[in-house]
Amino acid sequence: MSKSTLQIHPDDNLLVALTDLEAGEAVFGGDQTVTVMESVPAKHKLALYDLKAGDKIYMYGVLVGTVTEDVPQGGLLTTQNTKHEASQYSIGHAQKNWTAPDVSRWKEKTFMGYHQPDGQVGTANYWLVVPLVFCENRNVNTIKNAFMKELGYADIDMYEEYVSSLVQLYKEGKTDQIEQMPEPPVKSDLKKTEPIFKNVDGIKFLTHEGGCGGIRQDSEALCALLAGYIYHPNVAGATVLSLGCQNAQIEMLTDKIHNLTSDLQKPLHIFEQQQSGTEYEMLTSAIRKTFLGLVEANKNERKPAPLSKLTVGMECGGSDGFSGISANPSIGHAGDLITALGGSVILSEFPELCGVEQELIDRTSDEEVAQKFVSLMKSYSDAAEASGSGFDMNPSPGNIKDGLITDAMKSAGAAKKGGTSPVNAVLDYTEYVRKPGLNLLCTPGNDVESTTAMAGSGANIILFTTGLGTPTGNPVAPVAKVSSNSELAKRMPDIIDIDTGPVIKAEKTIEEMGEEILDYIIDLASGRVKTKAMLLNQDDFIPWKRGVSL
């Protein structure tokens, strides 16, 4: 019998199908030979033993649900016969001892980063242009249009060129040839103007729908988030546009920056339209100041930096039934290596930690850290339930279709992104990473709200695992996409950077894959490679309004 199923943990009473299984097929799990009772798609789960209605089901050694009807040995687990259930948790357990992985191979290694005067080190060097309120979005885009092409940061738009060709056919009366028009060349085949500033990786223009209306706490959170972006090691300086009368006042932003540092050692140019006269006057002044800021930013060159200066965010999105056994534990091991080297790791998405709270509590460095985690989890869960929702409603249709049928099941695999190292700090939304090691950051499971938050808390690299494929990027932190299966990497090569499919096929171990990922991180942090999201200019930015978002 081939290796077609996996029992992840000895206590599990479920098997994961590694390939499509047919009814009547014999598979092996634990000490059992199991006859498959019906067709089971790859990534889905089948019962290792006979299950009675009300029985609890376990994966990764933790409770992930309850069956609502009898399921025979070899039967398929579905949303029709299974419901979410998660273990209770409490504070007071002794911290687990952690054996750090061997990092002797990387002890003397460095990455080539941008050293900031405050001691942080960037993996890129960007200038930031951001509005304090949505009323300034158009002006931000006006500055973008003025700068991008002239400074050599604009890509040649292959689709614009394609439409131009179609227009030409139409003008020539050759519409009958449009259906046979060949596809445009991919971006890599198009020549791009060399940038004027060799040491500036680009200007990033953030727009959003906040800053006024809503509740005042939204503006407070927005300003705290923007302060984190301005303070970020990958940001050389920033231009901020304010209207003047909005909730998100300039003073609110500067107060939030002051909470991060009493001495912001980078240029910050703030323009208020209602005090600037005409729009023309404000924009020409903003453009001049920004250009001069770029001149200064260009003087900073990459220099060697210890790996302890890395802060790596761990994200998952479009997860499938393989994510928790290949991609997530692989980046988790990479995170353990970074922690052992003195760096920092961020694990976010609190709705996707439902059911593994006790494991994380047991890994906290002290009771104060544990208490903060429990308090944030409980208040978030209570808010979701008060709105008529709940963490159990987190799995998306895509998750369910590919085998993640309860939130606890999804969470047990998602938590593997955090590796095995101690939890040294727990951060509320917009709090900045200050301690090395694993930091838990309270964010939604929403991909972009979470990646936006991790960058705002100081992540200078983000690893993003996916089983279904998602193009998410970030304006200031490079986002590397990690596929859980090789089929995805082959089908969507334009968005995937790393393939952990060899783990599923038993061609590589999780440890080997994690080590390869760390080597990739070093190259990425040094500017030797670019992620697919960077090449696609995928600059996703969505602030969390702190309402219920799962």
Coordinates of C-alpha atoms in Angstrom, one line a residue:
M1 CA 0.0 0.0 0.0
S2 CA 1.4 3.4 -1.0
K3 CA 1.6 6.4 1.4
S4 CA -1.8 7.8 0.6
T5 CA -2.9 9.0 4.0
L6 CA -1.4 10.6 7.0
Q7 CA -2.1 10.5 10.7
I8 CA -0.6 13.7 11.9
H9 CA -0.4 13.0 15.6
P10 CA -0.7 9.7 17.5
D11 CA -3.8 10.9 19.3
D12 CA -5.6 11.8 16.1
N13 CA -8.7 9.7 15.2
L14 CA -8.7 11.2 11.6
L15 CA -6.6 10.5 8.6
V16 CA -5.7 13.1 6.0
A17 CA -6.0 11.9 2.4
L18 CA -2.8 12.8 0.6
T19 CA -4.2 11.6 -2.8
D20 CA -7.7 11.0 -4.1
L21 CA -9.0 7.8 -2.5
E22 CA -11.6 5.5 -4.0
A23 CA -14.3 3.5 -2.2
G24 CA -13.0 0.0 -1.3
E25 CA -9.3 1.1 -1.3
A26 CA -7.3 -0.1 1.7
V27 CA -5.1 2.5 3.5
F28 CA -3.0 2.4 6.6
G29 CA -3.2 4.7 9.6
G30 CA -1.8 4.3 13.1
D31 CA -2.0 0.5 13.7
Q32 CA -5.1 0.2 11.6
T33 CA -5.8 -1.0 8.1
V34 CA -8.8 1.1 7.0
T35 CA -11.1 0.4 4.1
V36 CA -12.3 3.6 2.4
M37 CA -16.1 3.7 2.5
E38 CA -16.6 6.3 -0.2
S39 CA -14.6 8.5 -2.5
V40 CA -12.4 10.9 -0.5
P41 CA -10.8 13.8 -2.3
A42 CA -7.2 14.6 -1.5
K43 CA -6.8 17.0 1.5
H44 CA -10.0 15.8 3.1
K45 CA -10.3 13.6 6.2
L46 CA -11.6 10.1 6.9
A47 CA -12.4 8.4 10.2
L48 CA -9.6 6.2 11.5
Y49 CA -12.1 4.4 13.8
D50 CA -15.9 4.1 14.0
L51 CA -17.3 7.3 15.4
K52 CA -20.6 7.7 17.1
A53 CA -22.8 10.8 17.1
G54 CA -21.3 13.2 19.7
D55 CA -17.8 11.8 19.6
K56 CA -15.0 14.3 19.6
I57 CA -12.5 14.4 16.7
Y58 CA -8.9 15.2 16.9
M59 CA -6.1 16.4 14.5
Y60 CA -2.6 17.6 15.4
G61 CA -3.4 16.1 18.8
V62 CA -6.1 18.7 19.6
L63 CA -9.8 18.8 19.6
V64 CA -11.1 20.1 16.2
G65 CA -14.8 19.2 16.2
T66 CA -17.6 16.8 17.0
V67 CA -19.4 14.4 14.7
T68 CA -23.2 15.0 14.6
E69 CA -24.0 11.5 13.3
D70 CA -22.4 8.1 13.2
V71 CA -19.4 7.9 10.8
P72 CA -18.0 4.5 10.1
Q73 CA -14.2 3.7 9.9
G74 CA -13.1 4.9 6.5
G75 CA -16.0 7.4 6.2
L76 CA -15.6 10.9 4.9
L77 CA -15.9 13.8 7.4
T78 CA -18.0 16.7 5.9
T79 CA -19.8 19.8 7.1
Q80 CA -23.0 17.7 7.1
N81 CA -21.7 15.2 9.8
T82 CA -19.2 17.4 11.7
K83 CA -19.5 20.6 13.7
H84 CA -16.9 22.9 15.2
E85 CA -15.8 22.4 18.8
A86 CA -12.7 23.6 20.5
S87 CA -11.0 22.9 23.9
Q88 CA -11.4 25.2 26.8
Y89 CA -8.3 26.9 28.1
S90 CA -6.9 28.4 31.3
I91 CA -3.8 30.2 32.7
G92 CA -1.5 28.5 35.2
H93 CA 0.3 25.8 33.3
A94 CA 4.1 25.7 33.5
Q95 CA 5.9 27.0 30.4
K96 CA 7.1 24.2 28.1
N97 CA 10.9 23.9 27.7
W98 CA 12.1 24.7 24.3
T99 CA 15.0 23.1 22.5
A100 CA 16.2 25.6 19.9
P101 CA 17.2 24.2 16.5
D102 CA 20.8 24.1 15.5
V103 CA 21.6 27.4 13.8
S104 CA 25.4 27.1 13.6
R105 CA 25.3 27.2 9.8
W106 CA 23.8 30.8 9.9
K107 CA 25.5 32.2 13.0
E108 CA 28.0 34.2 11.0
K109 CA 25.6 35.0 8.1
T110 CA 24.3 38.5 7.5
F111 CA 21.9 40.2 5.1
M112 CA 22.5 43.4 3.1
G113 CA 20.1 45.8 4.6
Y114 CA 19.4 49.6 4.9
H115 CA 20.6 50.7 8.4
Q116 CA 18.4 53.4 9.9
P117 CA 19.7 55.9 12.5
D118 CA 17.4 54.5 15.2
G119 CA 19.0 51.0 14.9
Q120 CA 16.4 49.3 12.8
V121 CA 17.5 47.7 9.6
G122 CA 15.3 47.7 6.5
T123 CA 15.1 45.0 3.8
A124 CA 14.0 47.7 1.3
N125 CA 14.2 51.5 1.1
Y126 CA 10.9 53.2 0.2
W127 CA 9.4 56.7 0.4
L128 CA 5.8 56.8 1.6
V129 CA 3.0 59.1 0.5
V130 CA -0.2 58.7 2.5
P131 CA -3.4 60.6 3.2
L132 CA -4.8 61.1 6.7
V133 CA -8.3 61.0 5.3
F134 CA -10.0 59.5 2.2
C135 CA -10.7 63.1 0.9
E136 CA -7.0 63.2 0.0
N137 CA -6.9 60.0 -2.0
R138 CA -7.2 61.8 -5.3
N139 CA -4.3 64.1 -4.5
V140 CA -2.1 61.1 -3.5
N141 CA -2.8 59.6 -6.8
T142 CA -2.0 62.9 -8.6
I143 CA 1.4 62.8 -6.9
K144 CA 1.8 59.2 -7.9
N145 CA 1.1 60.0 -11.6
A146 CA 3.6 62.8 -11.5
F147 CA 6.4 60.7 -10.0
M148 CA 6.2 57.1 -11.1
K149 CA 7.1 57.3 -14.8
E150 CA 9.6 60.2 -14.5
L151 CA 11.6 58.5 -11.8
G152 CA 11.6 55.1 -13.5
Y153 CA 9.4 53.3 -11.1
A154 CA 6.5 52.7 -13.5
D155 CA 6.2 49.4 -15.3
I156 CA 5.3 49.4 -19.0
D157 CA 1.7 48.4 -18.8
M158 CA 1.4 45.3 -21.0
Y159 CA -2.4 45.5 -21.0
E160 CA -2.4 49.1 -22.1
E161 CA -0.1 48.1 -25.0
Y162 CA -2.5 45.2 -25.7
V163 CA -5.6 47.5 -25.8
S164 CA -3.6 49.9 -28.0
S165 CA -3.1 47.1 -30.5
L166 CA -6.8 46.2 -30.4
V167 CA -7.7 49.9 -31.1
Q168 CA -5.4 49.9 -34.1
L169 CA -7.1 46.9 -35.6
Y170 CA -10.5 48.5 -35.0
K171 CA -9.3 51.7 -36.7
E172 CA -8.1 49.7 -39.7
G173 CA -11.5 47.9 -40.0
K174 CA -10.0 44.6 -39.0
T175 CA -12.2 43.7 -36.0
D176 CA -12.5 40.1 -37.5
Q177 CA -8.8 39.7 -36.4
I178 CA -9.3 40.6 -32.8
E179 CA -10.2 37.1 -31.7
Q180 CA -6.9 35.8 -33.1
M181 CA -4.9 38.6 -31.6
P182 CA -1.9 37.0 -29.7
E183 CA -1.6 37.5 -25.9
P184 CA 0.6 40.5 -24.8
P185 CA 4.2 39.8 -23.7
V186 CA 4.6 39.1 -20.0
K187 CA 6.2 41.8 -17.9
S188 CA 9.6 40.1 -17.9
D189 CA 9.8 40.6 -21.6
L190 CA 9.1 44.3 -21.5
K191 CA 11.9 46.9 -21.0
K192 CA 11.6 49.3 -18.1
T193 CA 13.3 52.6 -17.6
E194 CA 16.1 52.6 -15.1
P195 CA 15.2 54.3 -11.9
I196 CA 16.8 57.7 -11.2
F197 CA 17.5 56.8 -7.6
K198 CA 19.4 53.5 -7.5
N199 CA 19.2 53.1 -3.7
V200 CA 15.5 53.8 -3.4
D201 CA 13.3 50.8 -4.2
G202 CA 10.3 52.9 -5.0
I203 CA 7.7 55.4 -3.7
K204 CA 4.7 53.7 -2.1
F205 CA 1.3 55.5 -2.3
L206 CA -1.2 54.3 0.3
T207 CA -4.9 55.1 0.0
H208 CA -7.7 54.1 2.3
E209 CA -11.4 54.9 3.1
G210 CA -10.8 56.1 6.7
G211 CA -9.8 59.1 8.7
C212 CA -13.3 60.6 9.2
G213 CA -16.9 59.4 9.8
G214 CA -17.3 56.1 11.7
I215 CA -16.2 56.2 15.3
R216 CA -13.3 58.2 16.8
Q217 CA -11.5 54.9 17.7
D218 CA -11.3 54.1 14.0
S219 CA -9.3 57.3 13.5
E220 CA -7.1 56.6 16.5
A221 CA -6.3 53.1 15.2
L222 CA -5.7 54.4 11.7
C223 CA -3.2 57.0 13.0
A224 CA -1.4 54.4 15.1
L225 CA -1.2 52.1 12.0
L226 CA 0.2 54.9 9.8
A227 CA 2.7 55.8 12.6
G228 CA 4.0 52.2 12.4
Y229 CA 4.4 52.5 8.7
I230 CA 6.2 55.8 8.9
Y231 CA 8.5 54.4 11.7
H232 CA 9.1 51.2 9.7
P233 CA 12.7 50.3 8.9
N234 CA 11.8 49.9 5.2
V235 CA 10.6 53.5 5.0
A236 CA 13.2 56.3 4.5
G237 CA 10.7 59.1 5.0
A238 CA 7.1 60.1 4.4
T239 CA 4.8 62.7 2.8
V240 CA 1.4 63.0 4.6
L241 CA -1.6 64.8 3.1
S242 CA -4.3 66.1 5.5
L243 CA -7.5 67.9 4.6
G244 CA -7.8 69.7 8.0
C245 CA -11.2 69.1 9.4
Q246 CA -11.2 65.3 9.6
N247 CA -11.2 63.1 12.8
A248 CA -7.7 61.8 12.1
Q249 CA -5.9 65.1 13.0
I250 CA -2.3 65.8 12.4
E251 CA -1.7 66.0 16.1
M252 CA -3.2 62.5 16.5
L253 CA -0.7 61.1 14.0
T254 CA 2.3 62.9 15.6
D255 CA 1.2 61.7 19.1
K256 CA 1.2 58.1 17.8
I257 CA 4.6 58.5 16.3
H258 CA 5.9 59.9 19.6
N259 CA 4.5 56.8 21.3
L260 CA 6.9 54.8 19.1
T261 CA 9.9 57.1 19.3
S262 CA 10.7 60.5 20.9
D263 CA 13.1 61.2 18.1
L264 CA 11.9 60.3 14.6
Q265 CA 15.2 60.3 12.7
K266 CA 13.7 60.5 9.2
P267 CA 12.0 63.2 7.1
L268 CA 8.3 63.7 7.7
H269 CA 6.5 66.3 5.5
I270 CA 2.9 67.0 6.4
F271 CA 0.7 69.2 4.2
E272 CA -2.8 70.4 5.2
Q273 CA -5.0 71.4 2.2
Q274 CA -7.3 73.8 4.1
Q275 CA -4.2 75.8 5.2
S276 CA -2.3 75.6 1.9
G277 CA -4.4 77.8 -0.4
T278 CA -5.0 76.1 -3.7
E279 CA -4.6 72.5 -4.4
Y280 CA -2.0 73.4 -7.0
E281 CA 0.1 75.2 -4.3
M282 CA -0.1 72.3 -1.9
L283 CA 0.8 69.6 -4.5
T284 CA 3.7 71.4 -6.0
S285 CA 5.1 72.0 -2.6
A286 CA 4.6 68.3 -1.6
I287 CA 6.2 67.2 -4.8
R288 CA 9.3 69.4 -4.3
K289 CA 9.7 68.2 -0.6
T290 CA 9.2 64.6 -1.6
F291 CA 11.8 64.8 -4.4
L292 CA 14.4 66.3 -2.0
G293 CA 13.5 63.6 0.4
L294 CA 14.3 61.0 -2.2
V295 CA 17.6 62.6 -2.9
E296 CA 18.5 62.1 0.8
A297 CA 17.1 58.6 0.9
N298 CA 19.3 57.6 -2.1
K299 CA 22.4 58.2 0.0
N300 CA 21.6 55.2 2.2
E301 CA 23.2 52.0 0.7
R302 CA 22.8 48.4 1.7
K303 CA 25.3 47.2 4.3
P304 CA 25.8 43.9 6.2
A305 CA 23.4 43.4 9.1
P306 CA 22.9 40.5 11.6
L307 CA 20.0 38.2 11.1
S308 CA 18.7 39.3 14.5
K309 CA 17.5 42.4 12.7
L310 CA 14.9 40.4 10.8
T311 CA 11.2 40.7 11.9
V312 CA 9.2 38.1 9.9
G313 CA 5.5 38.1 9.8
M314 CA 3.7 34.7 9.2
E315 CA 0.4 34.8 7.3
C316 CA -1.9 32.3 5.6
G317 CA -4.7 32.8 3.1
G318 CA -6.6 30.7 0.7
S319 CA -5.6 27.7 2.9
D320 CA -6.3 24.1 2.0
G321 CA -6.1 20.7 3.7
F322 CA -2.4 20.5 3.1
S323 CA -1.5 23.9 4.4
G324 CA -1.1 22.7 8.0
I325 CA 1.1 19.8 7.1
S326 CA 3.5 21.3 4.6
A327 CA 3.6 25.1 4.1
N328 CA 2.7 26.3 7.6
P329 CA 5.1 24.0 9.6
S330 CA 7.8 24.7 7.1
I331 CA 7.7 28.5 7.6
G332 CA 7.2 27.7 11.3
H333 CA 10.5 26.0 11.3
A334 CA 12.1 28.9 9.5
G335 CA 10.6 31.1 12.2
D336 CA 12.2 29.0 14.9
L337 CA 15.6 29.4 13.2
I338 CA 15.1 33.1 13.1
T339 CA 14.1 33.2 16.8
A340 CA 17.2 31.1 17.7
L341 CA 19.3 33.7 15.8
G342 CA 17.9 36.5 17.9
G343 CA 15.3 37.8 15.3
S344 CA 11.6 38.4 15.8
V345 CA 8.6 36.5 14.4
I346 CA 4.9 37.7 14.3
L347 CA 2.0 35.3 14.3
S348 CA -1.4 37.0 13.8
E349 CA -4.9 36.1 12.8
F350 CA -6.5 35.5 16.2
P351 CA -9.7 33.9 14.9
E352 CA -7.4 31.2 13.4
L353 CA -5.9 30.4 16.8
C354 CA -9.2 29.1 18.1
G355 CA -8.7 25.7 19.7
V356 CA -4.9 26.0 20.1
E357 CA -5.0 28.7 22.8
Q358 CA -3.8 26.3 25.5
E359 CA -0.8 25.3 23.6
L360 CA 0.1 28.9 23.1
I361 CA -0.6 29.8 26.7
D362 CA 1.7 27.0 27.8
R363 CA 4.5 28.5 25.6
T364 CA 4.2 32.0 27.0
S365 CA 7.3 33.4 28.8
D366 CA 5.3 34.6 31.8
E367 CA 1.8 34.9 33.3
E368 CA 1.4 38.5 32.2
V369 CA 2.0 37.6 28.6
A370 CA -0.5 34.7 28.9
Q371 CA -3.1 36.9 30.5
K372 CA -2.9 39.5 27.8
F373 CA -3.4 36.8 25.2
V374 CA -6.4 35.3 27.0
S375 CA -7.9 38.8 27.4
L376 CA -7.6 39.7 23.7
M377 CA -8.9 36.4 22.5
K378 CA -11.9 36.5 24.8
S379 CA -12.8 40.1 24.0
Y380 CA -12.5 39.4 20.3
S381 CA -14.6 36.2 20.5
D382 CA -17.2 37.9 22.6
A383 CA -17.5 40.8 20.1
A384 CA -17.9 38.3 17.2
E385 CA -20.7 36.4 19.1
A386 CA -22.4 39.7 20.1
S387 CA -22.7 40.6 16.4
G388 CA -24.4 37.2 15.7
S389 CA -21.2 35.6 14.3
G390 CA -18.4 33.7 15.9
F391 CA -14.9 32.3 15.3
D392 CA -16.6 29.1 14.1
M393 CA -17.7 31.0 11.0
N394 CA -14.2 31.8 9.9
P395 CA -13.6 29.0 7.3
S396 CA -14.3 30.3 3.8
P397 CA -16.1 28.3 1.0
G398 CA -12.7 27.6 -0.5
N399 CA -11.3 26.4 2.8
I400 CA -14.2 24.0 3.2
K401 CA -14.1 22.7 -0.3
D402 CA -10.4 21.8 0.2
G403 CA -10.8 20.0 3.5
L404 CA -10.9 22.6 6.3
I405 CA -14.4 21.9 7.6
T406 CA -14.2 23.5 11.1
D407 CA -12.5 26.6 12.4
A408 CA -10.6 24.5 15.0
M409 CA -9.3 22.3 12.3
K410 CA -8.2 25.3 10.2
S411 CA -6.7 26.9 13.3
A412 CA -4.7 23.8 14.4
G413 CA -3.0 23.9 11.1
A414 CA -2.7 27.7 10.9
A415 CA -0.9 27.8 14.3
K416 CA 1.9 25.7 12.9
K417 CA 3.1 29.0 11.3
G418 CA 4.3 30.0 14.8
G419 CA 6.7 27.1 15.0
T420 CA 7.5 25.8 18.5
S421 CA 9.4 28.6 20.2
P422 CA 8.3 30.5 23.3
V423 CA 5.8 33.3 23.1
N424 CA 7.7 36.3 24.3
A425 CA 5.1 39.0 23.7
V426 CA 1.4 39.5 22.9
L427 CA 0.6 42.7 21.0
D428 CA -2.8 44.4 20.5
Y429 CA -3.5 45.8 17.0
T430 CA -1.0 48.5 16.0
E431 CA 1.4 47.8 18.9
Y432 CA 5.0 47.5 17.6
V433 CA 7.4 44.6 18.0
R434 CA 9.9 45.3 20.8
K435 CA 11.0 41.9 21.9
P436 CA 12.9 39.2 19.9
G437 CA 11.3 35.8 19.5
L438 CA 7.7 34.9 18.8
N439 CA 5.1 37.8 19.1
L440 CA 1.4 37.2 18.9
L441 CA -0.4 40.1 17.2
C442 CA -4.2 40.6 17.4
T443 CA -5.6 40.9 13.9
P444 CA -8.5 39.4 11.9
G445 CA -8.0 36.4 9.7
N446 CA -8.7 38.6 6.7
D447 CA -5.5 38.3 4.7
V448 CA -4.9 41.9 3.8
E449 CA -6.1 43.4 7.2
S450 CA -3.6 41.0 8.8
T451 CA -0.6 41.6 6.5
T452 CA -1.3 45.4 6.7
A453 CA -1.2 45.1 10.5
M454 CA 2.0 43.0 10.6
A455 CA 3.9 45.5 8.5
G456 CA 2.5 48.3 10.8
S457 CA 4.0 46.4 13.7
G458 CA 7.4 46.2 12.2
A459 CA 7.6 43.1 10.0
N460 CA 10.3 43.7 7.4
I461 CA 9.5 40.4 5.6
I462 CA 6.2 38.5 5.4
L463 CA 5.8 34.8 4.5
F464 CA 2.4 34.0 3.2
T465 CA 1.3 30.4 2.8
T466 CA -1.5 29.4 0.5
G467 CA -3.1 26.2 -0.8
L468 CA -5.6 27.7 -3.2
G469 CA -3.6 30.8 -4.5
T470 CA -3.9 34.4 -3.5
P471 CA -1.9 37.4 -4.9
T472 CA -1.7 39.5 -1.7
G473 CA 1.3 41.8 -1.3
N474 CA 2.1 44.8 0.9
P475 CA 3.4 48.3 0.1
V476 CA 6.5 48.3 2.4
A477 CA 7.2 44.7 3.5
P478 CA 8.1 42.1 0.8
V479 CA 5.5 39.3 0.8
A480 CA 6.8 35.9 -0.3
K481 CA 4.1 33.4 -1.3
V482 CA 4.5 29.8 -0.2
S483 CA 2.4 27.1 -1.8
S484 CA 1.3 24.0 0.2
N485 CA 1.2 21.8 -2.9
S486 CA 3.1 21.6 -6.1
E487 CA 0.0 21.6 -8.3
L488 CA -0.7 25.2 -7.2
A489 CA 2.9 26.2 -7.8
K490 CA 2.7 24.9 -11.4
R491 CA -0.8 26.3 -12.1
M492 CA 0.0 29.9 -10.7
P493 CA 3.7 30.4 -11.1
D494 CA 3.2 34.1 -11.4
I495 CA 2.2 34.5 -7.7
I496 CA 4.1 31.6 -6.0
D497 CA 7.7 32.1 -4.7
I498 CA 8.3 28.9 -2.8
D499 CA 6.8 25.4 -3.2
T500 CA 6.5 23.1 -0.2
G501 CA 4.8 20.4 -2.1
P502 CA 7.9 18.2 -1.8
V503 CA 6.9 17.8 1.9
I504 CA 3.6 16.2 0.9
K505 CA 5.4 13.9 -1.5
A506 CA 7.9 12.9 1.2
E507 CA 10.8 14.3 -0.9
K508 CA 11.8 16.8 1.8
T509 CA 11.3 17.1 5.5
I510 CA 9.8 20.1 7.2
E511 CA 13.2 20.9 8.6
E512 CA 14.9 20.9 5.2
M513 CA 12.1 23.0 3.7
G514 CA 12.4 25.5 6.6
E515 CA 16.1 25.8 6.1
E516 CA 15.6 26.5 2.4
I517 CA 13.1 29.2 3.3
L518 CA 15.5 30.9 5.7
D519 CA 18.1 31.0 2.9
Y520 CA 15.5 32.5 0.6
I521 CA 14.6 35.1 3.3
I522 CA 18.3 36.2 3.5
D523 CA 18.4 36.7 -0.3
L524 CA 15.1 38.6 -0.2
A525 CA 16.2 40.8 2.7
S526 CA 19.4 41.5 0.8
G527 CA 17.6 42.6 -2.4
R528 CA 19.0 39.8 -4.4
V529 CA 15.6 38.5 -5.3
K530 CA 12.1 40.0 -5.6
T531 CA 8.9 38.3 -4.7
K532 CA 6.2 37.8 -7.3
A533 CA 3.9 40.2 -5.4
M534 CA 6.7 42.9 -5.7
L535 CA 7.0 42.2 -9.5
L536 CA 3.2 42.6 -9.8
N537 CA 3.2 45.8 -7.8
Q538 CA 0.7 44.1 -5.4
D539 CA 0.5 46.8 -2.7
D540 CA -2.5 45.8 -0.6
F541 CA -3.4 48.0 2.3
I542 CA -6.6 47.7 4.4
P543 CA -6.7 49.1 7.9
W544 CA -8.9 47.2 10.4
K545 CA -11.8 49.3 11.7
R546 CA -11.9 47.0 14.8
G547 CA -15.4 45.9 14.0
V548 CA -16.0 42.2 13.6
S549 CA -13.9 40.9 10.8
L550 CA -13.0 37.2 10.9

